[in-house]
């Protein structure tokens, strides 16, 4: 009987550990082999003093939070969110707010990803072919064949990784990219607390999820955590976190990026607007 109880305790302990390290929701980031060598990099170093607080939602309401469901399509939602955000920022008077079709990427149209995962290079498809409206290719949260005859509604004209292939982007470089180019796609470890508070309990830096940085807050109260936190859009629905968003400190107490947030980052441009903030006169 004692051995049985010990075995049961061990099994429960293993399950607790497994639950603790498992992603909090569906993820889907998959790194291709040798992706750095084929990438375009922007290693621009910040040259001006950045504001202590910045959030694109302070200037205009961006598109609603989306939900990837049980499909490993975070990558499609992240790059689509960048495209939707740029369209919203450049065309603020357009109503309703554009809703683009993530399913077009998840289907075989993109050829680089599906519900089993994908990567930042899905931006290539949006640059080359564009995305139709959600109504023309509704999200089905599953793999499917590419629909023919879809009319693209929005395209990007370029995109780039932040930093260089030998080193991930710095916190300041990510801020500068958000400040100049709009919301940025980043990677993160998907083990995240479902909370409206700032996440300070940092986990593994092995990234498996893609989200979007829309702003940041520098705060001396977080001096032990890199000096502030990110404001991040997730793709797990509006009932998760802070109405679909979450806040996470820049760094762990040990100095590594919290949950690996921003180990890789990429921005896009639309209509060849190189600096969207200056273009808008902000």
Coordinates of C-alpha atoms in Angstrom, one line a residue:
X1 CA 0.0 0.0 0.0
X2 CA 2.8 2.4 0.9
X3 CA 4.5 1.7 -2.5
X4 CA 1.2 2.4 -4.3
X5 CA 0.8 5.7 -2.5
X6 CA 4.4 6.7 -3.3
X7 CA 3.9 5.8 -7.0
X8 CA 0.7 7.8 -7.1
X9 CA 2.4 10.8 -5.5
X10 CA 5.2 10.5 -8.1
X11 CA 2.8 10.5 -11.0
X12 CA 0.9 13.5 -9.6
X13 CA 4.2 15.3 -9.1
X14 CA 5.3 14.6 -12.7
X15 CA 1.9 15.8 -14.0
X16 CA 2.3 19.1 -12.0
X17 CA 5.7 19.7 -13.4
X18 CA 4.5 18.9 -16.9
X19 CA 1.5 21.2 -16.5
X20 CA 3.9 23.9 -15.2
X21 CA 6.1 23.9 -18.3
X22 CA 3.5 23.3 -20.9
X23 CA 2.3 26.2 -23.0
X24 CA -0.7 28.1 -21.6
X25 CA -2.4 28.0 -25.0
X26 CA -1.9 26.9 -28.6
X27 CA 1.5 28.0 -30.0
X28 CA 3.0 27.0 -33.4
X29 CA 6.4 28.7 -33.9
X30 CA 8.8 26.5 -35.8
X31 CA 12.3 27.6 -36.7
X32 CA 13.5 26.5 -40.1
X33 CA 17.1 25.3 -40.6
X34 CA 19.6 28.0 -41.3
X35 CA 17.0 30.7 -41.4
X36 CA 19.4 33.5 -40.3
X37 CA 21.6 33.2 -43.4
X38 CA 18.7 33.8 -45.7
X39 CA 17.2 36.7 -43.8
X40 CA 17.2 40.5 -44.3
X41 CA 18.4 42.2 -41.1
X42 CA 18.1 45.8 -39.8
X43 CA 20.8 46.3 -37.2
X44 CA 20.0 50.0 -36.8
X45 CA 21.0 51.3 -33.4
X46 CA 18.7 53.7 -31.6
X47 CA 19.9 57.3 -32.1
X48 CA 17.3 59.3 -30.2
X49 CA 15.9 59.2 -26.7
X50 CA 12.8 57.0 -26.8
X51 CA 9.8 57.9 -24.6
X52 CA 9.3 56.1 -21.3
X53 CA 5.9 55.0 -22.4
X54 CA 4.5 54.2 -25.9
X55 CA 1.5 52.3 -27.1
X56 CA 0.0 52.4 -30.6
X57 CA -3.4 51.9 -29.1
X58 CA -3.1 55.3 -27.5
X59 CA -3.3 56.9 -30.9
X60 CA -6.1 54.8 -32.4
X61 CA -8.0 51.7 -31.6
X62 CA -6.3 48.8 -33.4
X63 CA -8.1 45.8 -34.7
X64 CA -9.9 43.5 -32.2
X65 CA -8.1 40.5 -30.6
X66 CA -8.3 37.3 -32.6
X67 CA -8.3 33.7 -31.5
X68 CA -6.2 31.0 -33.2
X69 CA -8.2 28.2 -31.6
X70 CA -6.6 24.8 -31.3
X71 CA -4.5 25.3 -34.5
X72 CA -0.7 25.9 -34.2
X73 CA -1.1 29.1 -36.2
X74 CA 0.3 31.8 -33.9
X75 CA 2.8 32.7 -36.7
X76 CA -0.1 33.4 -39.1
X77 CA -1.9 35.5 -36.6
X78 CA 1.2 37.5 -35.6
X79 CA 2.2 38.5 -39.2
X80 CA -1.4 39.2 -40.1
X81 CA -1.8 41.4 -37.0
X82 CA 1.2 43.4 -38.2
X83 CA -0.4 43.9 -41.6
X84 CA -3.8 44.7 -40.1
X85 CA -2.2 47.2 -37.7
X86 CA -0.3 49.0 -40.5
X87 CA -3.5 49.2 -42.6
X88 CA -5.4 50.6 -39.6
X89 CA -2.7 53.2 -38.8
X90 CA -2.3 54.3 -42.4
X91 CA -6.0 54.4 -43.1
X92 CA -7.6 55.5 -39.7
X93 CA -10.8 56.7 -41.3
X94 CA -11.7 53.4 -43.0
X95 CA -14.6 51.6 -41.3
X96 CA -15.1 48.9 -40.5
X97 CA -11.5 48.0 -39.4
X98 CA -10.0 45.6 -41.8
X99 CA -10.1 41.9 -40.8
X100 CA -7.6 39.9 -43.0
X101 CA -7.7 36.1 -43.6
X102 CA -5.2 34.2 -41.5
X103 CA -6.6 31.0 -43.1
X104 CA -5.0 32.0 -46.4
X105 CA -1.6 31.5 -44.7
X106 CA -2.6 28.4 -42.8
X107 CA -3.9 26.8 -46.0
X108 CA -1.4 25.6 -48.6
X109 CA -1.3 29.1 -50.2
X110 CA 1.7 30.2 -48.1
X111 CA 3.4 26.8 -48.4
X112 CA 5.7 27.5 -45.5
X113 CA 3.3 26.7 -42.6
X114 CA 0.1 25.3 -41.4
X115 CA -1.6 24.2 -38.1
X116 CA 1.6 22.3 -37.4
X117 CA 3.6 25.5 -37.2
X118 CA 5.2 28.3 -39.2
X119 CA 7.6 31.2 -39.0
X120 CA 8.2 34.9 -39.6
X121 CA 8.9 34.3 -43.3
X122 CA 5.1 34.2 -43.9
X123 CA 5.7 37.9 -44.4
X124 CA 7.0 36.9 -47.8
X125 CA 3.6 35.7 -48.9
X126 CA 1.9 38.9 -47.7
X127 CA 4.5 40.9 -49.6
X128 CA 4.1 38.9 -52.8
X129 CA 0.5 37.9 -52.9
X130 CA -1.3 40.0 -50.2
X131 CA -4.1 38.8 -48.0
X132 CA -7.8 38.8 -48.7
X133 CA -10.5 39.8 -46.3
X134 CA -11.5 37.4 -43.5
X135 CA -15.0 37.2 -45.1
X136 CA -13.5 35.8 -48.3
X137 CA -11.5 33.1 -46.6
X138 CA -13.0 32.5 -43.1
X139 CA -10.7 31.0 -40.4
X140 CA -11.3 27.3 -39.9
X141 CA -8.5 26.5 -37.5
X142 CA -7.4 23.5 -39.6
X143 CA -5.3 22.7 -42.6
X144 CA -7.0 23.0 -45.9
X145 CA -6.3 23.5 -49.6
X146 CA -5.7 26.9 -51.0
X147 CA -8.7 28.7 -52.4
X148 CA -8.4 30.0 -55.9
X149 CA -9.6 33.4 -57.1
X150 CA -9.1 35.2 -53.8
X151 CA -8.8 39.0 -54.2
X152 CA -6.0 40.5 -52.1
X153 CA -7.1 43.4 -50.0
X154 CA -3.8 44.4 -48.3
X155 CA -0.1 43.9 -49.0
X156 CA 3.1 44.9 -47.4
X157 CA 6.0 46.3 -49.4
X158 CA 8.8 45.0 -47.3
X159 CA 9.9 43.5 -44.0
X160 CA 13.0 42.8 -42.0
X161 CA 14.3 41.1 -38.9
X162 CA 15.6 43.4 -36.1
X163 CA 19.2 43.0 -35.1
X164 CA 21.7 40.8 -36.9
X165 CA 22.0 37.1 -37.6
X166 CA 24.7 36.6 -34.9
X167 CA 22.8 38.3 -32.0
X168 CA 19.2 38.8 -31.1
X169 CA 17.8 42.3 -31.0
X170 CA 18.3 44.5 -27.9
X171 CA 15.4 45.8 -25.9
X172 CA 16.1 49.3 -27.3
X173 CA 16.2 48.0 -30.9
X174 CA 12.8 46.4 -30.5
X175 CA 11.4 49.6 -29.0
X176 CA 12.9 51.6 -31.9
X177 CA 11.3 49.2 -34.4
X178 CA 7.9 49.6 -32.7
X179 CA 8.3 53.4 -32.5
X180 CA 9.2 53.7 -36.2
X181 CA 7.4 50.9 -38.0
X182 CA 4.4 50.0 -35.9
X183 CA 3.5 46.8 -34.0
X184 CA 6.3 44.2 -34.3
X185 CA 6.2 40.4 -34.4
X186 CA 8.3 38.7 -31.8
X187 CA 8.8 35.2 -30.4
X188 CA 8.2 34.1 -26.8
X189 CA 7.9 31.0 -24.7
X190 CA 4.1 30.3 -24.5
X191 CA 4.1 29.3 -20.9
X192 CA 2.3 32.5 -19.8
X193 CA 0.2 33.4 -16.8
X194 CA -3.4 34.2 -17.6
X195 CA -3.4 37.5 -15.7
X196 CA -4.0 41.2 -16.2
X197 CA -1.0 42.0 -14.0
X198 CA 2.5 42.4 -15.3
X199 CA 4.1 38.9 -15.7
X200 CA 7.4 38.8 -13.6
X201 CA 7.7 35.0 -13.1
X202 CA 9.9 34.3 -16.1
X203 CA 10.1 30.8 -17.5
X204 CA 12.1 29.0 -20.2
X205 CA 13.7 31.2 -22.9
X206 CA 13.2 28.4 -25.5
X207 CA 10.6 30.1 -27.7
X208 CA 7.6 28.4 -29.3
X209 CA 5.0 31.1 -29.8
X210 CA 4.6 34.3 -31.9
X211 CA 2.9 37.5 -30.6
X212 CA 3.0 41.2 -31.3
X213 CA 4.6 44.0 -29.3
X214 CA 2.4 47.1 -29.5
X215 CA 4.1 49.2 -26.9
X216 CA 6.1 49.4 -23.7
X217 CA 6.4 51.0 -20.3
X218 CA 9.7 51.9 -18.6
X219 CA 9.1 51.9 -14.8
X220 CA 11.7 52.1 -12.0
X221 CA 9.5 49.7 -10.0
X222 CA 10.8 47.0 -12.4
X223 CA 14.5 47.9 -12.1
X224 CA 15.3 44.3 -11.2
X225 CA 13.5 43.2 -14.4
X226 CA 15.2 45.2 -17.1
X227 CA 13.5 48.5 -16.1
X228 CA 10.0 48.0 -17.5
X229 CA 7.6 45.8 -19.4
X230 CA 6.1 45.1 -22.9
X231 CA 2.5 45.5 -23.9
X232 CA 1.8 42.5 -26.1
X233 CA -1.1 41.3 -28.3
X234 CA -1.8 37.6 -28.1
X235 CA -4.0 35.4 -30.3
X236 CA -5.8 33.4 -27.6
X237 CA -9.1 35.4 -27.6
X238 CA -10.3 38.4 -25.7
X239 CA -11.1 36.4 -22.6
X240 CA -7.5 35.5 -22.0
X241 CA -5.1 37.8 -20.0
X242 CA -5.9 41.5 -20.0
X243 CA -8.7 41.4 -22.6
X244 CA -6.5 39.4 -24.9
X245 CA -3.3 41.4 -24.2
X246 CA -0.6 40.7 -21.6
X247 CA 2.3 42.6 -20.1
X248 CA 5.6 41.0 -19.4
X249 CA 8.8 42.4 -18.0
X250 CA 11.8 42.9 -20.3
X251 CA 14.1 40.6 -18.4
X252 CA 14.3 38.1 -15.6
X253 CA 16.2 38.8 -12.4
X254 CA 19.0 36.8 -14.0
X255 CA 19.3 39.2 -16.9
X256 CA 17.8 37.0 -19.8
X257 CA 14.8 38.1 -21.8
X258 CA 11.7 37.1 -19.8
X259 CA 10.3 33.9 -21.4
X260 CA 12.7 34.7 -24.3
X261 CA 10.4 37.5 -25.4
X262 CA 11.9 39.2 -28.4
X263 CA 14.8 36.8 -29.0
X264 CA 13.7 37.2 -32.6
X265 CA 11.7 40.2 -33.9
X266 CA 10.5 41.5 -37.3
X267 CA 8.7 44.5 -38.6
X268 CA 7.0 45.2 -41.9
X269 CA 6.4 48.3 -44.0
X270 CA 3.3 49.2 -46.1
X271 CA 3.1 51.5 -49.1
X272 CA 6.9 52.0 -48.8
X273 CA 6.4 54.1 -45.7
X274 CA 9.8 53.7 -44.0
X275 CA 8.9 55.6 -40.8
X276 CA 5.2 55.4 -40.0
X277 CA 5.3 57.7 -37.0
X278 CA 7.0 60.5 -38.9
X279 CA 4.7 60.0 -41.9
X280 CA 1.7 60.6 -39.6
X281 CA 3.4 63.5 -37.9
X282 CA 3.3 62.0 -34.4

